[in-house]
Structure formats: structure tokens, C-alpha cells
Amino acid sequence: MQQLAHRLERLGTETAFSVAQAAAAWKAKGNLVYPFHLGDINIPTAPNIVEAMNRAIADGYTGYCPGPGIPQLREALADDIGSRRGIEFSPENVVVMTGGKPVITKFLQAVMNPGQEVLYPNPGFPIYESQIEYLGGTAVPYRYVPTSTGFAIDLEQIRASITPNTVAIIYNDLQNPISAESTAAEREAIAQLAIEHDLWVLSDEAYFETRYEGVSSSITSIPGMAERTVILYTFSKKFAMTGSRLGCAVAPREIAQVLSTLNTNDESCTTHYVQWAGVEALRGPQDSVQHMLDILQTRRDTACELVNSIPGMHVAVPQSTFYLFPDVTEVMERMGYTAVGDFASDALYKTGVSFCTREHFGRRLPGEERQYIRLAYSGIEVPDIRDGLGRLREWIETA
């Protein structure tokens, strides 16, 4: 009998989609579901962006185009990303891709050989771990520790984890799922470790502009980092274009050339007319971006207030992303749960509230004792946030 490739045994998935399937099955049976599980956005793409895409289709931009992206989009991305980070990028630094995810895979293909080690955040976006291992690397997790304002990277653990076989570190400032944001000192420490040990860095900046207070900073702005760092950029979050599948890598030219070749091998090019929508998103009016942030901030404030009103559950108010990562340890202990997955399943079937757990974002690390869940508020309206979290509180209080 024919066998499938052994490397498939190392391939993971984006586990939030499995939670979505369970929620959809429960909803299909006629039950009410409050979708806090998936980081999709239920706010429409701005009309001017949609019109630009439709116009490009009507104008015949439906064929092949350059593998690294159309010149107009690469130039717009170089200008926008560079100006917001205080760095001068050229279009040759930009490689357009079908969303942000391909940047992870192609970065690893470009810098990592089988058997080499890559540091990645845990909890973190599960595709990091999946792709490192699928491509034959050794995934080395680094952890976060809770603080009064959220979470901080365990820098001592990172230092202890670096070996002569370590080739890269994946760094997700403004982090999914825990909404952690580095202090300037923490960002500098990561940069110094990368320079000291001559590591490549993938800086996942998907949420760089999804923030409600303060100003984002990029590790690439630190001297010595632009030449060793690849930025992951996506239109999905800032412009509510999750289904359009448009993003890019901003990289040193030697890496950009490799990424462009990988594009040609993998998908030839990113959809031509979608790239013209990207040009309009960057060059056109920006009022829709602020409008979406205002909506998300209201949802954040509502969700944080309600979560912190539930006895035994607490969360710091994040300044960015659209996720909450509340500690539910006390709630679970009081209700008699030992597995956070059981707590999540019962919450769905008894309250309709659907959410991911810490286990959906990487293998639990030695010494972890606290229990967490992730609530995404990007795809749920304020009345449903109030109703859903109200039901969750009632269930917890009466258990």
C-alpha cells in the first residue's frame, strides 16, 4: 500500500479553526453561539478598497503578474512600512505574498536547514511551531511570565535556550494570543541577543497598527537589526481583508530575492487584482481604519469590564490586538475542572460562549500551573459580548 510522506506527521494546524468547527456544529443544531474563538473581523472591507478591486477586475488585471508583486504595491508598502518605523525601505526589500502566513514558511525555508533550532513564542501563533517542525527544524519554545500589566518574555530562559545550533528567533511583539507588548528594554534585549548570537529574526508585526493607545515600535528600528530581520506584514487586520489573502515580507535584499524565487515556485504570484486593492488601501483615505479601531476599542473595553467582573477571572487591559487572555485558574478550581479543554467544552454547551484555550497555542511548558483562555472580540458585536459574557458569568456563579 502506498505511504504518505513522513513529514506530514510533524505538520500542525491553526487550532482555532477546530474550535470554530465545534461551534458551527453546535449552532447548526439550533443553539445560540457567541463566537469569541476566531480572530476574524466582522467589519466590512472599506468600500473604496472593494471598488478598487472590482475596477482592477473590470480593467483586465486578472492574469499573471511579477512574482514579488506589482511595482505600485511594492513601492506603496516600502513607503508606508518604512515611514511608520523610521526606516528607509526600497521596493526591492518588499515581497508581496498571499497573506501573512506564507511569510513564516518562506522565512524558515530561506534561513533554516533541517536539524537547526528556531526559537518561537509559546503561547504563540501555532503555525510557528508547525512549520519549524514540518520543515525539519527543531522548535525551541520561549515562555512568558505574568505581570501586573499583562505578560513579559522570560529573557533568562531565552538566553539559556540559545545554542550553537540556533539559527533564528521568531518575535511577535503585539502578540497573538496574549496581547503582550514588549517594553523598549525587552525589545532591546531581544535585539542584543540576536546580534550577539548572529541570529535571523522574523518579526511578526501583523498587529502593529491594531492598537488603541500608545505608539508601536519595531525591532527593525534598533541599530544592527534591519539587516538580519524579516518583517511579516498583513492587510488582514488593519484593513479587514482577512479573506483577500494579501500580505508581504519586508526583508534584506538577499533574503527578498530568495523569497521572490519561492513565490515563483509556490504560487507564481499573488492575485493581480487584489494587489490593486492593496494599493488603494495604502494610498487611499484612511478614515475606515480609525473607524474600525474605534469599534474594536469599544468591544475591548466592554469585554474587559465583564471578564473582570466574573469572580475568579481576571485580565489586564491590552493596548493592542483584539484578544484577551484571562486567567481562569480560580474559576476552574472552584468548579472542579482540571482540564481547561473540558471547561471550554462545557462553556460552549451550557452558555453558547465559544473560545480557545491556552492549549490551542503551543504545548504547555514545564512548570506552567496557571490556566488561561483566549477571547477574540474582533468578530462579535457589543450586545452579544454583553449577553455572552453575562451568560458565562451566570453559569460560573451558579455552578
Short mmCIF file of C-alpha atoms in Angstrom, two decimals:
data_model
loop_
_atom_site.label_atom_id
_atom_site.label_comp_id
_atom_site.label_asym_id
_atom_site.label_seq_id
_atom_site.Cartn_x
_atom_site.Cartn_y
_atom_site.Cartn_z
CA MET A 1 0.00 0.00 0.00
CA GLN A 2 1.28 3.47 -0.88
CA GLN A 3 2.51 5.59 2.02
CA LEU A 4 2.23 9.31 2.61
CA ALA A 5 5.26 11.45 3.36
CA HIS A 6 6.61 11.03 6.91
CA ARG A 7 6.95 14.79 7.38
CA LEU A 8 3.16 15.07 7.48
CA GLU A 9 3.34 13.62 10.98
CA ARG A 10 5.08 16.83 12.03
CA LEU A 11 2.51 19.17 10.47
CA GLY A 12 0.25 21.01 12.87
CA THR A 13 -2.66 23.35 12.16
CA GLU A 14 -4.24 26.60 13.25
CA THR A 15 -6.20 25.14 16.11
CA ALA A 16 -8.71 27.98 16.36
CA PHE A 17 -10.36 26.52 13.26
CA SER A 18 -11.09 23.26 15.09
CA VAL A 19 -12.88 25.25 17.79
CA ALA A 20 -14.80 27.02 15.04
CA GLN A 21 -15.97 23.66 13.68
CA ALA A 22 -17.30 22.60 17.08
CA ALA A 23 -19.08 25.94 17.46
CA ALA A 24 -20.58 25.66 13.98
CA ALA A 25 -21.83 22.14 14.69
CA TRP A 26 -23.48 23.31 17.91
CA LYS A 27 -25.06 26.27 16.13
CA ALA A 28 -26.32 24.00 13.33
CA LYS A 29 -28.40 22.17 15.93
CA GLY A 30 -30.30 25.36 16.64
CA ASN A 31 -28.24 26.63 19.55
CA LEU A 32 -27.09 30.19 20.11
CA VAL A 33 -23.31 30.65 19.84
CA TYR A 34 -21.22 33.63 20.90
CA PRO A 35 -18.10 33.46 18.68
CA PHE A 36 -15.07 34.51 20.71
CA HIS A 37 -12.91 31.78 19.16
CA LEU A 38 -11.61 33.05 15.80
CA GLY A 39 -9.66 36.22 15.10
CA ASP A 40 -11.68 37.09 12.03
CA ILE A 41 -13.21 40.56 11.62
CA ASN A 42 -16.94 41.05 11.07
CA ILE A 43 -16.41 44.63 9.88
CA PRO A 44 -16.64 45.01 6.08
CA THR A 45 -13.65 45.96 3.97
CA ALA A 46 -13.83 49.68 3.19
CA PRO A 47 -15.89 50.49 0.05
CA ASN A 48 -13.02 52.31 -1.71
CA ILE A 49 -10.84 49.19 -1.39
CA VAL A 50 -13.59 46.94 -2.73
CA GLU A 51 -14.22 49.36 -5.59
CA ALA A 52 -10.52 49.37 -6.47
CA MET A 53 -10.53 45.58 -6.60
CA ASN A 54 -13.63 45.47 -8.79
CA ARG A 55 -12.20 48.16 -11.05
CA ALA A 56 -9.00 46.18 -11.47
CA ILE A 57 -11.01 43.13 -12.49
CA ALA A 58 -13.01 45.19 -14.99
CA ASP A 59 -9.77 46.65 -16.36
CA GLY A 60 -8.43 43.17 -17.04
CA TYR A 61 -5.92 42.73 -14.20
CA THR A 62 -6.80 39.05 -13.93
CA GLY A 63 -3.67 37.41 -15.32
CA TYR A 64 -0.16 36.73 -14.12
CA CYS A 65 1.95 39.50 -12.63
CA PRO A 66 5.51 39.69 -11.20
CA GLY A 67 6.30 37.09 -8.54
CA PRO A 68 7.46 39.61 -5.92
CA GLY A 69 4.41 41.80 -6.52
CA ILE A 70 3.37 44.64 -8.81
CA PRO A 71 5.73 47.65 -8.63
CA GLN A 72 2.98 50.02 -7.50
CA LEU A 73 2.18 47.90 -4.42
CA ARG A 74 5.80 47.21 -3.52
CA GLU A 75 6.52 50.94 -3.62
CA ALA A 76 3.46 51.78 -1.52
CA LEU A 77 4.39 49.13 1.05
CA ALA A 78 8.00 50.28 1.24
CA ASP A 79 6.86 53.87 1.82
CA ASP A 80 4.19 53.04 4.38
CA ILE A 81 6.01 50.38 6.41
CA GLY A 82 9.28 52.30 6.37
CA SER A 83 7.80 55.66 7.38
CA ARG A 84 5.93 54.13 10.32
CA ARG A 85 9.14 52.52 11.61
CA GLY A 86 11.58 55.31 10.84
CA ILE A 87 13.45 53.18 8.30
CA GLU A 88 14.05 53.71 4.60
CA PHE A 89 12.99 50.64 2.62
CA SER A 90 13.06 50.28 -1.14
CA PRO A 91 10.59 48.31 -3.25
CA GLU A 92 13.34 45.69 -3.66
CA ASN A 93 13.01 44.94 0.08
CA VAL A 94 9.32 44.06 -0.36
CA VAL A 95 7.96 40.70 -1.49
CA VAL A 96 4.18 40.51 -1.78
CA MET A 97 2.52 37.28 -0.65
CA THR A 98 -0.90 35.70 -0.25
CA GLY A 99 -1.34 36.88 3.34
CA GLY A 100 0.96 36.87 6.33
CA LYS A 101 1.19 33.11 6.88
CA PRO A 102 3.36 32.35 3.83
CA VAL A 103 5.99 34.72 5.23
CA ILE A 104 6.51 32.31 8.13
CA THR A 105 7.05 29.29 5.90
CA LYS A 106 9.23 31.03 3.34
CA PHE A 107 11.36 32.73 6.01
CA LEU A 108 12.10 29.31 7.50
CA GLN A 109 12.80 27.81 4.09
CA ALA A 110 15.26 30.63 3.43
CA VAL A 111 17.27 30.59 6.69
CA MET A 112 16.81 27.19 8.39
CA ASN A 113 18.39 23.87 7.50
CA PRO A 114 16.97 20.56 8.78
CA GLY A 115 18.08 19.95 12.34
CA GLN A 116 18.72 23.60 13.15
CA GLU A 117 16.94 25.27 16.05
CA VAL A 118 14.49 28.16 15.90
CA LEU A 119 13.18 29.94 18.99
CA TYR A 120 9.46 30.76 18.96
CA PRO A 121 6.95 32.21 21.45
CA ASN A 122 4.78 29.85 23.48
CA PRO A 123 1.90 30.56 23.92
CA GLY A 124 2.03 31.82 20.37
CA PHE A 125 0.58 31.52 16.89
CA PRO A 126 0.56 27.72 16.35
CA ILE A 127 1.81 27.92 12.77
CA TYR A 128 5.28 28.86 14.03
CA GLU A 129 5.78 25.53 15.75
CA SER A 130 4.03 23.62 12.98
CA GLN A 131 6.21 24.96 10.18
CA ILE A 132 9.52 24.73 12.04
CA GLU A 133 8.92 21.05 12.70
CA TYR A 134 7.37 20.30 9.30
CA LEU A 135 10.43 21.70 7.55
CA GLY A 136 12.73 19.53 9.67
CA GLY A 137 13.89 22.08 12.21
CA THR A 138 13.87 21.88 15.99
CA ALA A 139 11.24 24.14 17.55
CA VAL A 140 12.52 25.64 20.81
CA PRO A 141 9.79 27.47 22.76
CA TYR A 142 10.33 30.51 24.92
CA ARG A 143 7.80 31.46 27.55
CA TYR A 144 6.08 34.49 29.01
CA VAL A 145 5.57 35.32 32.67
CA PRO A 146 2.51 37.16 34.02
CA THR A 147 2.94 40.76 35.21
CA SER A 148 0.58 43.40 36.60
CA THR A 149 0.13 44.79 33.08
CA GLY A 150 -0.04 41.53 31.12
CA PHE A 151 2.90 39.32 30.19
CA ALA A 152 6.66 39.66 29.73
CA ILE A 153 9.12 37.46 27.86
CA ASP A 154 11.27 35.25 30.10
CA LEU A 155 14.57 36.65 28.86
CA GLU A 156 16.67 34.40 31.08
CA GLN A 157 15.01 31.35 29.59
CA ILE A 158 15.71 32.61 26.06
CA ARG A 159 19.37 33.16 26.91
CA ALA A 160 19.62 29.64 28.32
CA SER A 161 17.93 28.17 25.23
CA ILE A 162 20.33 29.55 22.62
CA THR A 163 22.91 27.03 21.40
CA PRO A 164 25.46 26.98 18.56
CA ASN A 165 22.73 25.25 16.55
CA THR A 166 20.23 28.12 16.95
CA VAL A 167 19.73 29.94 13.66
CA ALA A 168 16.72 32.22 14.19
CA ILE A 169 14.16 33.63 16.58
CA ILE A 170 10.51 34.37 15.83
CA TYR A 171 9.46 37.52 17.67
CA ASN A 172 5.80 38.57 17.85
CA ASP A 173 5.53 41.94 19.52
CA LEU A 174 1.82 42.83 19.94
CA GLN A 175 1.27 39.17 20.42
CA ASN A 176 -1.43 36.68 19.49
CA PRO A 177 -2.90 35.14 21.67
CA ILE A 178 -1.84 37.00 24.82
CA SER A 179 -1.75 40.62 23.55
CA ALA A 180 1.67 41.11 25.15
CA GLU A 181 3.67 44.14 24.03
CA SER A 182 7.37 44.45 24.70
CA THR A 183 8.77 47.34 26.66
CA ALA A 184 11.61 49.22 24.98
CA ALA A 185 14.04 47.42 27.28
CA GLU A 186 12.65 43.99 26.41
CA ARG A 187 12.77 44.75 22.68
CA GLU A 188 16.37 45.93 23.04
CA ALA A 189 17.29 42.77 24.94
CA ILE A 190 15.89 40.55 22.16
CA ALA A 191 17.81 42.58 19.59
CA GLN A 192 21.06 42.27 21.51
CA LEU A 193 20.66 38.52 21.80
CA ALA A 194 20.07 38.28 18.03
CA ILE A 195 23.16 40.37 17.31
CA GLU A 196 25.34 38.61 19.87
CA HIS A 197 24.47 35.15 18.56
CA ASP A 198 24.15 36.19 14.88
CA LEU A 199 20.51 35.08 14.60
CA TRP A 200 17.99 35.78 11.87
CA VAL A 201 14.78 37.35 13.21
CA LEU A 202 11.23 37.02 11.94
CA SER A 203 9.35 39.99 13.38
CA ASP A 204 5.64 39.20 13.13
CA GLU A 205 4.05 42.66 13.04
CA ALA A 206 0.53 41.67 11.99
CA TYR A 207 -1.00 43.84 14.75
CA PHE A 208 1.46 46.76 14.51
CA GLU A 209 -1.35 49.21 13.77
CA THR A 210 -4.18 47.46 15.61
CA ARG A 211 -3.73 49.45 18.79
CA TYR A 212 -5.82 51.78 20.92
CA GLU A 213 -3.29 53.71 23.00
CA GLY A 214 0.40 54.43 22.57
CA VAL A 215 2.63 54.04 19.52
CA SER A 216 4.05 50.80 18.13
CA SER A 217 7.79 50.28 17.72
CA SER A 218 9.59 47.75 15.55
CA ILE A 219 12.68 45.79 16.47
CA THR A 220 13.99 46.65 12.99
CA SER A 221 14.44 50.25 14.15
CA ILE A 222 17.21 49.19 16.55
CA PRO A 223 20.70 49.61 15.05
CA GLY A 224 22.02 46.38 13.60
CA MET A 225 18.59 44.75 13.23
CA ALA A 226 17.28 45.76 9.79
CA GLU A 227 19.95 43.67 8.07
CA ARG A 228 19.00 40.50 9.97
CA THR A 229 15.22 40.90 10.28
CA VAL A 230 12.27 39.96 8.08
CA ILE A 231 9.03 41.82 8.86
CA LEU A 232 5.75 39.96 8.46
CA TYR A 233 3.07 42.41 7.29
CA THR A 234 -0.55 41.67 6.51
CA PHE A 235 -3.54 43.61 5.21
CA SER A 236 -5.88 41.24 7.05
CA LYS A 237 -6.05 43.03 10.40
CA LYS A 238 -5.55 46.71 9.59
CA PHE A 239 -7.89 46.80 6.60
CA ALA A 240 -10.35 43.98 7.47
CA MET A 241 -9.17 41.98 4.43
CA THR A 242 -8.76 38.53 6.01
CA GLY A 243 -10.30 36.69 3.06
CA SER A 244 -8.49 38.71 0.40
CA ARG A 245 -5.20 36.99 1.36
CA LEU A 246 -2.74 39.82 0.93
CA GLY A 247 0.45 40.47 2.86
CA CYS A 248 4.17 40.84 2.38
CA ALA A 249 7.64 40.27 3.74
CA VAL A 250 9.98 43.21 4.17
CA ALA A 251 13.48 41.78 4.14
CA PRO A 252 17.16 42.44 3.44
CA ARG A 253 17.66 42.23 -0.31
CA GLU A 254 19.48 38.88 -0.25
CA ILE A 255 16.54 37.31 1.59
CA ALA A 256 13.98 39.17 -0.50
CA GLN A 257 15.43 37.63 -3.66
CA VAL A 258 15.12 34.15 -2.16
CA LEU A 259 11.54 34.81 -1.05
CA SER A 260 10.67 36.02 -4.54
CA THR A 261 12.03 32.78 -6.02
CA LEU A 262 9.99 30.78 -3.51
CA ASN A 263 6.90 32.73 -4.60
CA THR A 264 7.53 31.74 -8.21
CA ASN A 265 7.87 28.10 -7.20
CA ASP A 266 4.86 28.01 -4.89
CA GLU A 267 2.07 30.10 -6.40
CA SER A 268 3.62 32.09 -9.30
CA CYS A 269 2.23 35.36 -7.98
CA THR A 270 -0.29 36.92 -5.62
CA THR A 271 -3.70 37.57 -7.19
CA HIS A 272 -3.23 40.53 -9.51
CA TYR A 273 -6.45 42.47 -8.86
CA VAL A 274 -6.17 42.00 -5.10
CA GLN A 275 -2.84 43.80 -5.23
CA TRP A 276 -4.52 46.85 -6.73
CA ALA A 277 -6.92 46.78 -3.78
CA GLY A 278 -3.82 46.85 -1.59
CA VAL A 279 -2.53 49.95 -3.36
CA GLU A 280 -5.82 51.71 -2.68
CA ALA A 281 -5.78 50.56 0.95
CA LEU A 282 -2.38 52.17 1.48
CA ARG A 283 -2.70 55.24 -0.75
CA GLY A 284 -6.41 55.99 -0.35
CA PRO A 285 -8.44 57.52 2.52
CA GLN A 286 -7.62 56.10 5.97
CA ASP A 287 -10.79 57.07 7.85
CA SER A 288 -12.12 53.49 7.70
CA VAL A 289 -9.04 52.30 9.63
CA GLN A 290 -9.76 54.63 12.54
CA HIS A 291 -13.46 53.76 12.39
CA MET A 292 -12.63 50.08 12.80
CA LEU A 293 -10.25 50.82 15.67
CA ASP A 294 -12.98 52.80 17.44
CA ILE A 295 -15.35 49.84 17.14
CA LEU A 296 -12.72 47.39 18.38
CA GLN A 297 -11.79 49.61 21.31
CA THR A 298 -15.41 49.74 22.46
CA ARG A 299 -15.55 45.95 22.23
CA ARG A 300 -12.28 45.65 24.15
CA ASP A 301 -13.48 47.93 26.94
CA THR A 302 -16.79 46.09 27.21
CA ALA A 303 -15.19 42.65 27.24
CA CYS A 304 -12.50 43.59 29.78
CA GLU A 305 -15.06 45.10 32.15
CA LEU A 306 -17.25 42.00 32.00
CA VAL A 307 -14.37 39.50 32.28
CA ASN A 308 -13.01 41.27 35.33
CA SER A 309 -16.46 41.25 36.92
CA ILE A 310 -16.52 37.43 36.92
CA PRO A 311 -15.31 36.12 40.28
CA GLY A 312 -12.05 34.22 39.88
CA MET A 313 -11.33 35.53 36.37
CA HIS A 314 -9.09 38.48 35.58
CA VAL A 315 -7.26 40.05 32.66
CA ALA A 316 -5.08 43.13 32.12
CA VAL A 317 -6.44 45.65 29.62
CA PRO A 318 -4.28 45.34 26.46
CA GLN A 319 -3.36 48.35 24.36
CA SER A 320 -3.29 46.41 21.11
CA THR A 321 -4.56 43.43 19.08
CA PHE A 322 -8.12 42.17 19.57
CA TYR A 323 -7.54 39.35 22.04
CA LEU A 324 -7.91 38.84 25.77
CA PHE A 325 -6.07 36.09 27.63
CA PRO A 326 -7.75 35.89 31.04
CA ASP A 327 -6.53 33.72 33.88
CA VAL A 328 -9.29 31.23 34.77
CA THR A 329 -7.37 29.16 37.32
CA GLU A 330 -9.54 30.10 40.29
CA VAL A 331 -12.75 29.62 38.33
CA MET A 332 -11.73 26.13 37.24
CA GLU A 333 -10.66 25.12 40.73
CA ARG A 334 -13.93 26.30 42.23
CA MET A 335 -15.96 24.49 39.56
CA GLY A 336 -13.92 21.29 39.84
CA TYR A 337 -12.23 21.37 36.43
CA THR A 338 -8.69 20.10 35.99
CA ALA A 339 -8.52 20.32 32.19
CA VAL A 340 -9.11 23.67 30.52
CA GLY A 341 -10.45 21.89 27.42
CA ASP A 342 -13.29 20.40 29.48
CA PHE A 343 -14.05 23.84 30.89
CA ALA A 344 -14.22 25.27 27.35
CA SER A 345 -16.45 22.48 26.04
CA ASP A 346 -18.92 22.82 28.88
CA ALA A 347 -18.94 26.60 28.48
CA LEU A 348 -19.97 26.17 24.83
CA TYR A 349 -22.71 23.64 25.52
CA LYS A 350 -24.09 25.35 28.63
CA THR A 351 -23.73 29.03 27.75
CA GLY A 352 -23.06 29.20 23.99
CA VAL A 353 -19.77 31.05 24.58
CA SER A 354 -17.09 29.63 22.27
CA PHE A 355 -13.40 30.34 22.90
CA CYS A 356 -9.92 28.89 22.53
CA THR A 357 -7.72 27.85 25.42
CA ARG A 358 -4.04 28.07 26.22
CA GLU A 359 -3.61 24.56 24.78
CA HIS A 360 -4.52 25.84 21.31
CA PHE A 361 -1.35 27.96 21.19
CA GLY A 362 1.51 25.56 21.74
CA ARG A 363 2.46 22.70 24.02
CA ARG A 364 2.22 23.52 27.70
CA LEU A 365 5.71 24.13 29.09
CA PRO A 366 7.24 22.57 32.21
CA GLY A 367 6.30 24.47 35.34
CA GLU A 368 3.13 26.02 33.91
CA GLU A 369 0.45 25.95 36.57
CA ARG A 370 -1.98 28.74 35.67
CA GLN A 371 -4.93 28.16 33.34
CA TYR A 372 -5.88 30.60 30.56
CA ILE A 373 -8.43 31.03 27.80
CA ARG A 374 -8.36 33.33 24.77
CA LEU A 375 -11.29 35.57 23.87
CA ALA A 376 -11.24 37.26 20.44
CA TYR A 377 -13.59 40.22 20.17
CA SER A 378 -12.98 41.08 16.51
CA GLY A 379 -15.97 39.14 15.22
CA ILE A 380 -18.67 39.80 17.81
CA GLU A 381 -20.84 42.86 18.40
CA VAL A 382 -21.04 44.68 21.75
CA PRO A 383 -24.60 43.48 22.59
CA ASP A 384 -23.50 39.87 22.01
CA ILE A 385 -20.35 40.44 24.07
CA ARG A 386 -22.55 41.61 26.94
CA ASP A 387 -25.06 38.80 26.52
CA GLY A 388 -22.48 36.04 26.05
CA LEU A 389 -20.16 37.02 28.88
CA GLY A 390 -23.21 37.63 31.06
CA ARG A 391 -24.31 34.04 30.46
CA LEU A 392 -20.79 32.82 31.16
CA ARG A 393 -20.74 34.72 34.46
CA GLU A 394 -24.16 33.35 35.45
CA TRP A 395 -23.03 29.79 34.74
CA ILE A 396 -19.85 30.24 36.74
CA GLU A 397 -21.57 31.91 39.69
CA THR A 398 -24.32 29.30 39.95
CA ALA A 399 -22.11 26.24 39.47
#
